[in-house]
DNA sequence: CCTAGAACCTGCGAGC
DNA sequence: TGCTCGCAGGTTCTAG
């Protein structure tokens, strides 16, 4: 499930294999993959054709490829199961191949967007003055961004009348954190996912952000997480971070700190994993 | 304005 | 064997 570290690994792969190549032709095989491109698939392919791709950028889970001679970028979101693959022309089409981009060079490889569950997609957008696709201007900086504002995040937590995991997943407060790394960071910080954010102290926020950064950097160091083969990076290599997860997916297994069996709770149509001993539930729970 | 929860989508595995 | 159902989950929309 691509969260920030996985998306960053993809971005690096695109920088290595796709940047500075000129689009010869794009092909949309499934209209849902370009649903965020309001003008439609034909407009999408026409606008890409003939343009040279610049250096890929990323914010949170979004990444984008600037088109060098325009003020526009191709925005990509992998959703749950999206992959961006660089494949030889002769490689057989993947079962869930949605978009193919061919290039005007002799490298004999093409870019493919493959996505089983179709939550992801590509679209073309105008850039804001600071080079960000306009439709993601509301997405907060991510915790690995040097310009992320820890103090502003803390004040936002204080203003919220919500709980901490909800806040971690709110991409307008902090981007790039998904269900897996939220559970991992909360376990490291010994915080229950339903802790109210309104009374967070500055040290508590600072410590939590430190754990978010630590777990993301650890995942980045091994090339992202993968545990169901849906995610592979741009070169088709799986990550190995799943072997290092401390909380996510460990229902019934002993807590790596205290040995207490870990629990899973249904939460927001998904799951939260936590240690009932290390991560005590808040006194007043809804 | 704010927050909570549902909807979107497909494939897989468990259970019957 | 073949069916149903729960689950995976990031983002966006709707209800309250």
PDB file of C-alpha atoms (C1' of nucleotides) in Angstrom:
ATOM      1  CA  UNK A   1       0.000   0.000   0.000  1.00  0.00           C
ATOM      2  CA  UNK A   2       1.855   3.026  -1.190  1.00  0.00           C
ATOM      3  CA  UNK A   3       2.416   5.649   1.476  1.00  0.00           C
ATOM      4  CA  UNK A   4       5.102   8.311   1.400  1.00  0.00           C
ATOM      5  CA  UNK A   5       8.201   6.065   1.410  1.00  0.00           C
ATOM      6  CA  UNK A   6       6.881   3.879  -1.385  1.00  0.00           C
ATOM      7  CA  UNK A   7       5.894   6.884  -3.489  1.00  0.00           C
ATOM      8  CA  UNK A   8       9.327   8.403  -2.960  1.00  0.00           C
ATOM      9  CA  UNK A   9      10.938   5.192  -4.170  1.00  0.00           C
ATOM     10  CA  UNK A  10       8.779   5.400  -7.303  1.00  0.00           C
ATOM     11  CA  UNK A  11       9.726   9.056  -7.759  1.00  0.00           C
ATOM     12  CA  UNK A  12      13.417   8.164  -7.659  1.00  0.00           C
ATOM     13  CA  UNK A  13      12.851   5.423 -10.198  1.00  0.00           C
ATOM     14  CA  UNK A  14      11.090   7.861 -12.528  1.00  0.00           C
ATOM     15  CA  UNK A  15      13.929  10.349 -12.098  1.00  0.00           C
ATOM     16  CA  UNK A  16      16.350   7.664 -13.173  1.00  0.00           C
ATOM     17  CA  UNK A  17      14.389   6.111 -16.039  1.00  0.00           C
ATOM     18  CA  UNK A  18      11.827   8.614 -17.349  1.00  0.00           C
ATOM     19  CA  UNK A  19      13.042  12.182 -16.727  1.00  0.00           C
ATOM     20  CA  UNK A  20      14.228  14.143 -19.769  1.00  0.00           C
ATOM     21  CA  UNK A  21      12.517  11.829 -22.239  1.00  0.00           C
ATOM     22  CA  UNK A  22      10.041  13.151 -24.788  1.00  0.00           C
ATOM     23  CA  UNK A  23       6.577  11.642 -25.056  1.00  0.00           C
ATOM     24  CA  UNK A  24       5.881  10.112 -28.445  1.00  0.00           C
ATOM     25  CA  UNK A  25       2.429   8.820 -27.613  1.00  0.00           C
ATOM     26  CA  UNK A  26       0.204   8.070 -24.671  1.00  0.00           C
ATOM     27  CA  UNK A  27      -2.549   5.479 -24.649  1.00  0.00           C
ATOM     28  CA  UNK A  28      -5.398   5.258 -22.139  1.00  0.00           C
ATOM     29  CA  UNK A  29      -6.735   1.721 -21.803  1.00  0.00           C
ATOM     30  CA  UNK A  30      -9.206   2.409 -18.994  1.00  0.00           C
ATOM     31  CA  UNK A  31     -11.072   5.721 -18.693  1.00  0.00           C
ATOM     32  CA  UNK A  32     -11.250   5.540 -14.899  1.00  0.00           C
ATOM     33  CA  UNK A  33      -7.475   5.914 -14.715  1.00  0.00           C
ATOM     34  CA  UNK A  34      -7.776   9.500 -16.041  1.00  0.00           C
ATOM     35  CA  UNK A  35     -11.055  10.429 -14.295  1.00  0.00           C
ATOM     36  CA  UNK A  36      -9.335  13.315 -12.532  1.00  0.00           C
ATOM     37  CA  UNK A  37      -8.468  14.714 -15.961  1.00  0.00           C
ATOM     38  CA  UNK A  38     -11.817  16.408 -16.490  1.00  0.00           C
ATOM     39  CA  UNK A  39     -11.358  17.031 -20.214  1.00  0.00           C
ATOM     40  CA  UNK A  40     -11.148  13.300 -20.829  1.00  0.00           C
ATOM     41  CA  UNK A  41      -8.779  10.658 -22.166  1.00  0.00           C
ATOM     42  CA  UNK A  42      -8.364  12.082 -25.678  1.00  0.00           C
ATOM     43  CA  UNK A  43      -7.452  15.495 -24.296  1.00  0.00           C
ATOM     44  CA  UNK A  44      -4.991  13.848 -21.901  1.00  0.00           C
ATOM     45  CA  UNK A  45      -3.144  11.975 -24.635  1.00  0.00           C
ATOM     46  CA  UNK A  46      -3.116  14.942 -27.034  1.00  0.00           C
ATOM     47  CA  UNK A  47      -1.644  17.240 -24.415  1.00  0.00           C
ATOM     48  CA  UNK A  48       1.164  14.852 -23.486  1.00  0.00           C
ATOM     49  CA  UNK A  49       2.299  14.153 -27.019  1.00  0.00           C
ATOM     50  CA  UNK A  50       5.592  15.758 -28.019  1.00  0.00           C
ATOM     51  CA  UNK A  51       6.463  17.186 -24.619  1.00  0.00           C
ATOM     52  CA  UNK A  52       9.653  16.566 -22.679  1.00  0.00           C
ATOM     53  CA  UNK A  53       9.418  15.398 -19.071  1.00  0.00           C
ATOM     54  CA  UNK A  54      11.310  17.287 -16.366  1.00  0.00           C
ATOM     55  CA  UNK A  55      12.435  16.179 -12.909  1.00  0.00           C
ATOM     56  CA  UNK A  56       9.702  14.328 -10.980  1.00  0.00           C
ATOM     57  CA  UNK A  57       8.519  15.895  -7.715  1.00  0.00           C
ATOM     58  CA  UNK A  58       6.514  14.602  -4.783  1.00  0.00           C
ATOM     59  CA  UNK A  59       4.405  15.880  -1.924  1.00  0.00           C
ATOM     60  CA  UNK A  60       3.008  13.293   0.467  1.00  0.00           C
ATOM     61  CA  UNK A  61       1.549  10.496  -1.633  1.00  0.00           C
ATOM     62  CA  UNK A  62       1.247  12.573  -4.810  1.00  0.00           C
ATOM     63  CA  UNK A  63       3.952  12.762  -7.412  1.00  0.00           C
ATOM     64  CA  UNK A  64       4.091  14.721 -10.626  1.00  0.00           C
ATOM     65  CA  UNK A  65       6.089  14.973 -13.842  1.00  0.00           C
ATOM     66  CA  UNK A  66       6.524  18.547 -15.106  1.00  0.00           C
ATOM     67  CA  UNK A  67       6.219  19.024 -18.861  1.00  0.00           C
ATOM     68  CA  UNK A  68       9.258  21.161 -19.551  1.00  0.00           C
ATOM     69  CA  UNK A  69       7.944  23.563 -22.155  1.00  0.00           C
ATOM     70  CA  UNK A  70       4.606  24.173 -20.458  1.00  0.00           C
ATOM     71  CA  UNK A  71       3.302  25.352 -17.112  1.00  0.00           C
ATOM     72  CA  UNK A  72       1.651  22.003 -16.572  1.00  0.00           C
ATOM     73  CA  UNK A  73       2.445  18.682 -14.909  1.00  0.00           C
ATOM     74  CA  UNK A  74       1.252  15.101 -15.129  1.00  0.00           C
ATOM     75  CA  UNK A  75      -0.040  14.343 -11.645  1.00  0.00           C
ATOM     76  CA  UNK A  76      -0.007  10.746 -10.420  1.00  0.00           C
ATOM     77  CA  UNK A  77      -1.628   9.121  -7.434  1.00  0.00           C
ATOM     78  CA  UNK A  78      -1.141   5.402  -6.901  1.00  0.00           C
ATOM     79  CA  UNK A  79      -4.275   4.973  -4.809  1.00  0.00           C
ATOM     80  CA  UNK A  80      -4.143   1.576  -3.140  1.00  0.00           C
ATOM     81  CA  UNK A  81      -2.752  -0.661  -5.794  1.00  0.00           C
ATOM     82  CA  UNK A  82      -1.232   1.593  -8.464  1.00  0.00           C
ATOM     83  CA  UNK A  83       2.187   0.908  -9.955  1.00  0.00           C
ATOM     84  CA  UNK A  84       4.312   2.904 -12.348  1.00  0.00           C
ATOM     85  CA  UNK A  85       6.471   0.465 -14.268  1.00  0.00           C
ATOM     86  CA  UNK A  86       9.210   1.006 -16.808  1.00  0.00           C
ATOM     87  CA  UNK A  87       8.980  -1.973 -19.122  1.00  0.00           C
ATOM     88  CA  UNK A  88      10.555  -3.109 -22.390  1.00  0.00           C
ATOM     89  CA  UNK A  89       8.197  -2.647 -25.341  1.00  0.00           C
ATOM     90  CA  UNK A  90       7.990  -6.396 -25.845  1.00  0.00           C
ATOM     91  CA  UNK A  91       6.917  -7.166 -22.250  1.00  0.00           C
ATOM     92  CA  UNK A  92       3.351  -8.546 -22.331  1.00  0.00           C
ATOM     93  CA  UNK A  93       0.626  -6.177 -21.132  1.00  0.00           C
ATOM     94  CA  UNK A  94      -0.159  -6.507 -17.442  1.00  0.00           C
ATOM     95  CA  UNK A  95      -3.689  -7.670 -16.628  1.00  0.00           C
ATOM     96  CA  UNK A  96      -4.566  -4.290 -15.115  1.00  0.00           C
ATOM     97  CA  UNK A  97      -2.604  -2.049 -17.466  1.00  0.00           C
ATOM     98  CA  UNK A  98      -4.478   1.290 -17.557  1.00  0.00           C
ATOM     99  CA  UNK A  99      -2.146   3.766 -19.296  1.00  0.00           C
ATOM    100  CA  UNK A 100       0.891   3.376 -21.550  1.00  0.00           C
ATOM    101  CA  UNK A 101       3.360   6.143 -22.447  1.00  0.00           C
ATOM    102  CA  UNK A 102       5.839   5.631 -25.304  1.00  0.00           C
ATOM    103  CA  UNK A 103       8.849   7.877 -25.797  1.00  0.00           C
ATOM    104  CA  UNK A 104      10.548   9.404 -28.823  1.00  0.00           C
ATOM    105  CA  UNK A 105      13.948   7.798 -28.254  1.00  0.00           C
ATOM    106  CA  UNK A 106      15.751   4.521 -28.799  1.00  0.00           C
ATOM    107  CA  UNK A 107      15.810   3.242 -25.214  1.00  0.00           C
ATOM    108  CA  UNK A 108      13.186   0.606 -26.048  1.00  0.00           C
ATOM    109  CA  UNK A 109      11.312   1.063 -22.761  1.00  0.00           C
ATOM    110  CA  UNK A 110       7.889   2.535 -21.997  1.00  0.00           C
ATOM    111  CA  UNK A 111       6.126   3.830 -18.900  1.00  0.00           C
ATOM    112  CA  UNK A 112       3.080   1.868 -17.740  1.00  0.00           C
ATOM    113  CA  UNK A 113       0.460   2.708 -15.139  1.00  0.00           C
ATOM    114  CA  UNK A 114      -0.967  -0.531 -13.765  1.00  0.00           C
ATOM    115  CA  UNK A 115      -3.732  -0.466 -11.162  1.00  0.00           C
ATOM    116  CA  UNK A 116      -5.954  -3.332 -10.052  1.00  0.00           C
ATOM    117  CA  UNK A 117      -8.379  -1.462  -7.810  1.00  0.00           C
ATOM    118  CA  UNK A 118      -8.508   1.732  -9.899  1.00  0.00           C
ATOM    119  CA  UNK A 119      -8.314   4.159  -6.986  1.00  0.00           C
ATOM    120  CA  UNK A 120      -5.235   5.741  -8.527  1.00  0.00           C
ATOM    121  CA  UNK A 121      -4.802   7.656 -11.739  1.00  0.00           C
ATOM    122  CA  UNK A 122      -2.976  10.207 -13.871  1.00  0.00           C
ATOM    123  CA  UNK A 123      -4.157  13.697 -14.843  1.00  0.00           C
ATOM    124  CA  UNK A 124      -2.740  16.901 -16.291  1.00  0.00           C
ATOM    125  CA  UNK A 125      -2.966  20.199 -14.401  1.00  0.00           C
ATOM    126  CA  UNK A 126      -1.703  23.775 -14.412  1.00  0.00           C
ATOM    127  CA  UNK A 127       1.088  24.493 -11.965  1.00  0.00           C
ATOM    128  CA  UNK A 128       0.770  27.070  -9.212  1.00  0.00           C
ATOM    129  CA  UNK A 129       3.546  29.727  -9.115  1.00  0.00           C
ATOM    130  CA  UNK A 130       5.630  27.454  -6.874  1.00  0.00           C
ATOM    131  CA  UNK A 131       5.443  24.575  -9.343  1.00  0.00           C
ATOM    132  CA  UNK A 132       2.735  22.521  -7.618  1.00  0.00           C
ATOM    133  CA  UNK A 133      -0.205  21.107  -9.601  1.00  0.00           C
ATOM    134  CA  UNK A 134      -3.112  23.374  -8.675  1.00  0.00           C
ATOM    135  CA  UNK A 135      -5.458  20.575  -7.607  1.00  0.00           C
ATOM    136  CA  UNK A 136      -3.162  19.515  -4.742  1.00  0.00           C
ATOM    137  CA  UNK A 137      -2.571  22.981  -3.333  1.00  0.00           C
ATOM    138  CA  UNK A 138      -4.621  21.952  -0.283  1.00  0.00           C
ATOM    139  CA  UNK A 139      -2.304  19.031   0.515  1.00  0.00           C
ATOM    140  CA  UNK A 140      -0.029  19.809   3.466  1.00  0.00           C
ATOM    141  CA  UNK A 141       3.725  19.450   3.280  1.00  0.00           C
ATOM    142  CA  UNK A 142       4.927  16.032   4.399  1.00  0.00           C
ATOM    143  CA  UNK A 143       7.081  15.397   7.492  1.00  0.00           C
ATOM    144  CA  UNK A 144      10.212  14.751   5.413  1.00  0.00           C
ATOM    145  CA  UNK A 145       9.858  18.151   3.705  1.00  0.00           C
ATOM    146  CA  UNK A 146      12.439  20.564   5.195  1.00  0.00           C
ATOM    147  CA  UNK A 147       9.755  23.266   5.166  1.00  0.00           C
ATOM    148  CA  UNK A 148       7.253  21.229   7.196  1.00  0.00           C
ATOM    149  CA  UNK A 149       6.213  23.417  10.140  1.00  0.00           C
ATOM    150  CA  UNK A 150       6.181  21.362  13.362  1.00  0.00           C
ATOM    151  CA  UNK A 151       4.769  24.225  15.423  1.00  0.00           C
ATOM    152  CA  UNK A 152       1.924  24.892  12.973  1.00  0.00           C
ATOM    153  CA  UNK A 153       1.080  21.180  13.033  1.00  0.00           C
ATOM    154  CA  UNK A 154       0.989  21.229  16.813  1.00  0.00           C
ATOM    155  CA  UNK A 155      -1.319  24.253  16.863  1.00  0.00           C
ATOM    156  CA  UNK A 156      -3.585  22.555  14.301  1.00  0.00           C
ATOM    157  CA  UNK A 157      -3.828  19.501  16.569  1.00  0.00           C
ATOM    158  CA  UNK A 158      -4.797  21.742  19.475  1.00  0.00           C
ATOM    159  CA  UNK A 159      -7.574  23.344  17.440  1.00  0.00           C
ATOM    160  CA  UNK A 160      -9.037  20.025  16.329  1.00  0.00           C
ATOM    161  CA  UNK A 161     -11.810  18.289  18.205  1.00  0.00           C
ATOM    162  CA  UNK A 162     -10.736  14.943  16.869  1.00  0.00           C
ATOM    163  CA  UNK A 163      -8.490  11.993  17.638  1.00  0.00           C
ATOM    164  CA  UNK A 164      -4.849  11.490  16.806  1.00  0.00           C
ATOM    165  CA  UNK A 165      -5.021   8.815  14.134  1.00  0.00           C
ATOM    166  CA  UNK A 166      -7.668  10.744  12.245  1.00  0.00           C
ATOM    167  CA  UNK A 167      -5.401  13.772  12.374  1.00  0.00           C
ATOM    168  CA  UNK A 168      -2.385  11.792  11.134  1.00  0.00           C
ATOM    169  CA  UNK A 169      -4.407  10.623   8.144  1.00  0.00           C
ATOM    170  CA  UNK A 170      -5.732  14.133   7.388  1.00  0.00           C
ATOM    171  CA  UNK A 171      -3.670  15.114   4.350  1.00  0.00           C
ATOM    172  CA  UNK A 172      -4.467  18.786   4.848  1.00  0.00           C
ATOM    173  CA  UNK A 173      -2.628  18.722   8.218  1.00  0.00           C
ATOM    174  CA  UNK A 174       0.271  16.394   7.402  1.00  0.00           C
ATOM    175  CA  UNK A 175       0.628  14.442   4.182  1.00  0.00           C
ATOM    176  CA  UNK A 176       2.122  11.091   3.299  1.00  0.00           C
ATOM    177  CA  UNK A 177       0.952   9.183   6.382  1.00  0.00           C
ATOM    178  CA  UNK A 178      -1.378   6.253   5.699  1.00  0.00           C
ATOM    179  CA  UNK A 179      -2.887   3.507   7.822  1.00  0.00           C
ATOM    180  CA  UNK A 180       0.325   1.476   8.137  1.00  0.00           C
ATOM    181  CA  UNK A 181       2.746   4.204   9.190  1.00  0.00           C
ATOM    182  CA  UNK A 182       0.132   5.831  11.429  1.00  0.00           C
ATOM    183  CA  UNK A 183      -0.143   2.602  13.443  1.00  0.00           C
ATOM    184  CA  UNK A 184       3.640   2.186  13.471  1.00  0.00           C
ATOM    185  CA  UNK A 185       4.320   5.735  14.682  1.00  0.00           C
ATOM    186  CA  UNK A 186       1.591   5.545  17.346  1.00  0.00           C
ATOM    187  CA  UNK A 187       3.029   2.263  18.645  1.00  0.00           C
ATOM    188  CA  UNK A 188       6.492   3.789  18.860  1.00  0.00           C
ATOM    189  CA  UNK A 189       5.049   6.827  20.665  1.00  0.00           C
ATOM    190  CA  UNK A 190       2.968   4.625  23.014  1.00  0.00           C
ATOM    191  CA  UNK A 191      -0.164   6.527  22.026  1.00  0.00           C
ATOM    192  CA  UNK A 192      -3.633   5.049  21.569  1.00  0.00           C
ATOM    193  CA  UNK A 193      -5.194   5.901  18.203  1.00  0.00           C
ATOM    194  CA  UNK A 194      -8.256   7.471  19.828  1.00  0.00           C
ATOM    195  CA  UNK A 195      -6.361   9.983  21.946  1.00  0.00           C
ATOM    196  CA  UNK A 196      -7.963  13.416  21.603  1.00  0.00           C
ATOM    197  CA  UNK A 197      -5.636  15.888  19.922  1.00  0.00           C
ATOM    198  CA  UNK A 198      -6.986  19.000  21.680  1.00  0.00           C
ATOM    199  CA  UNK A 199      -4.856  18.541  24.799  1.00  0.00           C
ATOM    200  CA  UNK A 200      -1.628  17.402  23.126  1.00  0.00           C
ATOM    201  CA  UNK A 201       1.397  19.041  24.698  1.00  0.00           C
ATOM    202  CA  UNK A 202       4.225  20.353  22.559  1.00  0.00           C
ATOM    203  CA  UNK A 203       6.659  17.625  23.756  1.00  0.00           C
ATOM    204  CA  UNK A 204       4.095  14.948  22.915  1.00  0.00           C
ATOM    205  CA  UNK A 205       3.602  16.335  19.403  1.00  0.00           C
ATOM    206  CA  UNK A 206       7.354  16.662  18.914  1.00  0.00           C
ATOM    207  CA  UNK A 207       7.971  13.084  19.997  1.00  0.00           C
ATOM    208  CA  UNK A 208       5.218  11.747  17.757  1.00  0.00           C
ATOM    209  CA  UNK A 209       6.556  13.635  14.735  1.00  0.00           C
ATOM    210  CA  UNK A 210       9.982  12.200  15.484  1.00  0.00           C
ATOM    211  CA  UNK A 211       8.562   8.683  15.359  1.00  0.00           C
ATOM    212  CA  UNK A 212       6.677   9.418  12.133  1.00  0.00           C
ATOM    213  CA  UNK A 213       9.939  10.579  10.553  1.00  0.00           C
ATOM    214  CA  UNK A 214      11.917   7.654  11.958  1.00  0.00           C
ATOM    215  CA  UNK A 215       9.546   5.011  10.642  1.00  0.00           C
ATOM    216  CA  UNK A 216       9.351   6.660   7.210  1.00  0.00           C
ATOM    217  CA  UNK A 217      13.114   6.990   6.960  1.00  0.00           C
ATOM    218  CA  UNK A 218      13.537   3.368   7.983  1.00  0.00           C
ATOM    219  CA  UNK A 219      11.112   2.310   5.256  1.00  0.00           C
ATOM    220  CA  UNK A 220      12.848   4.518   2.705  1.00  0.00           C
ATOM    221  CA  UNK A 221      16.164   2.941   3.612  1.00  0.00           C
ATOM    222  CA  UNK A 222      14.951  -0.468   2.500  1.00  0.00           C
ATOM    223  CA  UNK A 223      12.990   0.751  -0.506  1.00  0.00           C
ATOM    224  CA  UNK A 224       9.439   0.891   0.764  1.00  0.00           C
ATOM    225  CA  UNK A 225       6.979  -1.606   2.162  1.00  0.00           C
ATOM    226  CA  UNK A 226       5.330  -4.440   0.354  1.00  0.00           C
ATOM    227  CA  UNK A 227       3.417  -7.422   1.615  1.00  0.00           C
ATOM    228  CA  UNK A 228       0.950  -8.515  -1.008  1.00  0.00           C
ATOM    229  CA  UNK A 229       2.976  -8.008  -4.199  1.00  0.00           C
ATOM    230  CA  UNK A 230       0.520  -5.332  -5.361  1.00  0.00           C
ATOM    231  CA  UNK A 231       3.168  -2.734  -4.834  1.00  0.00           C
ATOM    232  CA  UNK A 232       6.417  -2.862  -6.727  1.00  0.00           C
ATOM    233  CA  UNK A 233       8.618   0.077  -7.452  1.00  0.00           C
ATOM    234  CA  UNK A 234       9.355   1.554 -10.817  1.00  0.00           C
ATOM    235  CA  UNK A 235      11.840  -1.185 -11.591  1.00  0.00           C
ATOM    236  CA  UNK A 236       9.547  -3.924 -10.429  1.00  0.00           C
ATOM    237  CA  UNK A 237      11.441  -4.647  -7.215  1.00  0.00           C
ATOM    238  CA  UNK A 238       9.494  -5.269  -4.030  1.00  0.00           C
ATOM    239  CA  UNK A 239      10.334  -3.542  -0.773  1.00  0.00           C
ATOM    240  CA  UNK A 240      11.200  -5.462   2.337  1.00  0.00           C
ATOM    241  CA  UNK A 241      10.079  -3.175   5.144  1.00  0.00           C
ATOM    242  CA  UNK A 242       7.078  -5.353   5.980  1.00  0.00           C
ATOM    243  CA  UNK A 243       9.453  -7.656   7.833  1.00  0.00           C
ATOM    244  CA  UNK A 244      10.203  -4.800  10.201  1.00  0.00           C
ATOM    245  CA  UNK A 245       6.660  -3.718  11.073  1.00  0.00           C
ATOM    246  CA  UNK A 246       6.084  -3.512  14.832  1.00  0.00           C
ATOM    247  CA  UNK A 247       2.309  -3.011  14.952  1.00  0.00           C
ATOM    248  CA  UNK A 248       0.511  -3.238  11.621  1.00  0.00           C
ATOM    249  CA  UNK A 249      -0.873  -6.687  10.833  1.00  0.00           C
ATOM    250  CA  UNK A 250       0.344  -8.215  14.130  1.00  0.00           C
ATOM    251  CA  UNK A 251      -3.008  -9.103  15.723  1.00  0.00           C
ATOM    252  CA  UNK A 252      -2.518 -11.732  18.432  1.00  0.00           C
ATOM    253  CA  UNK A 253       1.281 -11.598  18.207  1.00  0.00           C
ATOM    254  CA  UNK A 254       3.260 -10.420  21.250  1.00  0.00           C
ATOM    255  CA  UNK A 255       4.065  -6.730  21.506  1.00  0.00           C
ATOM    256  CA  UNK A 256       7.754  -6.331  20.715  1.00  0.00           C
ATOM    257  CA  UNK A 257       8.124  -4.134  23.804  1.00  0.00           C
ATOM    258  CA  UNK A 258       6.114  -5.838  26.533  1.00  0.00           C
ATOM    259  CA  UNK A 259       4.909  -9.166  25.141  1.00  0.00           C
ATOM    260  CA  UNK A 260       1.200  -8.420  25.517  1.00  0.00           C
ATOM    261  CA  UNK A 261      -0.825  -9.800  22.581  1.00  0.00           C
ATOM    262  CA  UNK A 262      -1.459  -7.058  20.023  1.00  0.00           C
ATOM    263  CA  UNK A 263      -5.047  -6.172  19.142  1.00  0.00           C
ATOM    264  CA  UNK A 264      -6.877  -5.216  16.003  1.00  0.00           C
ATOM    265  CA  UNK A 265      -9.917  -2.960  16.103  1.00  0.00           C
ATOM    266  CA  UNK A 266     -12.220  -2.088  13.193  1.00  0.00           C
ATOM    267  CA  UNK A 267     -11.788   1.612  12.603  1.00  0.00           C
ATOM    268  CA  UNK A 268     -13.119   3.828   9.814  1.00  0.00           C
ATOM    269  CA  UNK A 269     -13.808   0.888   7.487  1.00  0.00           C
ATOM    270  CA  UNK A 270     -10.279  -0.373   8.069  1.00  0.00           C
ATOM    271  CA  UNK A 271      -8.175  -1.616  11.004  1.00  0.00           C
ATOM    272  CA  UNK A 272      -6.102  -0.206  13.808  1.00  0.00           C
ATOM    273  CA  UNK A 273      -3.410  -2.349  15.410  1.00  0.00           C
ATOM    274  CA  UNK A 274      -2.141  -1.489  18.867  1.00  0.00           C
ATOM    275  CA  UNK A 275      -0.763  -2.863  22.116  1.00  0.00           C
ATOM    276  CA  UNK A 276      -3.433  -2.677  24.850  1.00  0.00           C
ATOM    277  CA  UNK A 277      -0.712  -2.408  27.500  1.00  0.00           C
ATOM    278  CA  UNK A 278       1.659   0.177  25.973  1.00  0.00           C
ATOM    279  CA  UNK A 279      -1.058   2.198  24.252  1.00  0.00           C
ATOM    280  CA  UNK A 280      -3.768   2.758  26.841  1.00  0.00           C
ATOM    281  CA  UNK A 281      -7.163   3.900  25.626  1.00  0.00           C
ATOM    282  CA  UNK A 282      -8.183   7.395  26.721  1.00  0.00           C
ATOM    283  CA  UNK A 283     -10.492   7.439  29.720  1.00  0.00           C
ATOM    284  CA  UNK A 284     -13.422   8.952  27.861  1.00  0.00           C
ATOM    285  CA  UNK A 285     -14.012   6.977  24.708  1.00  0.00           C
ATOM    286  CA  UNK A 286     -16.877   7.412  22.320  1.00  0.00           C
TER     287      UNK A 286
ATOM    288  C1'  DC B   1     -17.492  25.680   9.591  1.00  0.00           C
ATOM    289  C1'  DC B   2     -16.527  21.203  11.612  1.00  0.00           C
ATOM    290  C1'  DT B   3     -16.411  16.083  12.176  1.00  0.00           C
ATOM    291  C1'  DA B   4     -17.897  11.304  11.265  1.00  0.00           C
ATOM    292  C1'  DG B   5     -18.890   7.967   8.176  1.00  0.00           C
ATOM    293  C1'  DA B   6     -20.015   6.082   3.571  1.00  0.00           C
ATOM    294  C1'  DA B   7     -18.845   5.346  -1.232  1.00  0.00           C
ATOM    295  C1'  DC B   8     -15.796   4.275  -4.783  1.00  0.00           C
ATOM    296  C1'  DC B   9     -13.375  -0.381  -6.889  1.00  0.00           C
ATOM    297  C1'  DT B  10     -11.449  -5.283  -7.608  1.00  0.00           C
ATOM    298  C1'  DG B  11      -9.450  -9.682  -6.177  1.00  0.00           C
ATOM    299  C1'  DC B  12      -8.533 -12.956  -2.778  1.00  0.00           C
ATOM    300  C1'  DG B  13      -9.294 -16.129   0.850  1.00  0.00           C
ATOM    301  C1'  DA B  14     -12.246 -18.035   4.409  1.00  0.00           C
ATOM    302  C1'  DG B  15     -16.386 -20.285   5.422  1.00  0.00           C
ATOM    303  C1'  DC B  16     -20.407 -22.792   4.180  1.00  0.00           C
TER     304       DC B  16
ATOM    305  C1'  DT C   1     -17.619 -26.881  -6.721  1.00  0.00           C
ATOM    306  C1'  DG C   2     -19.381 -22.516  -6.283  1.00  0.00           C
ATOM    307  C1'  DC C   3     -21.381 -19.087  -3.723  1.00  0.00           C
ATOM    308  C1'  DT C   4     -21.268 -15.094  -0.293  1.00  0.00           C
ATOM    309  C1'  DC C   5     -18.933 -12.147   2.587  1.00  0.00           C
ATOM    310  C1'  DG C   6     -15.243  -9.646   4.808  1.00  0.00           C
ATOM    311  C1'  DC C   7     -11.180  -7.311   3.989  1.00  0.00           C
ATOM    312  C1'  DA C   8      -7.598  -4.457   1.866  1.00  0.00           C
ATOM    313  C1'  DG C   9      -7.670   1.386   1.939  1.00  0.00           C
ATOM    314  C1'  DG C  10      -6.646   6.922  -0.025  1.00  0.00           C
ATOM    315  C1'  DT C  11      -9.539  10.292  -1.308  1.00  0.00           C
ATOM    316  C1'  DT C  12     -13.786  12.605  -1.884  1.00  0.00           C
ATOM    317  C1'  DC C  13     -18.436  13.313  -1.047  1.00  0.00           C
ATOM    318  C1'  DT C  14     -22.441  13.678   1.972  1.00  0.00           C
ATOM    319  C1'  DA C  15     -24.985  13.884   6.239  1.00  0.00           C
ATOM    320  C1'  DG C  16     -25.576  15.876  10.552  1.00  0.00           C
TER     321       DG C  16
END
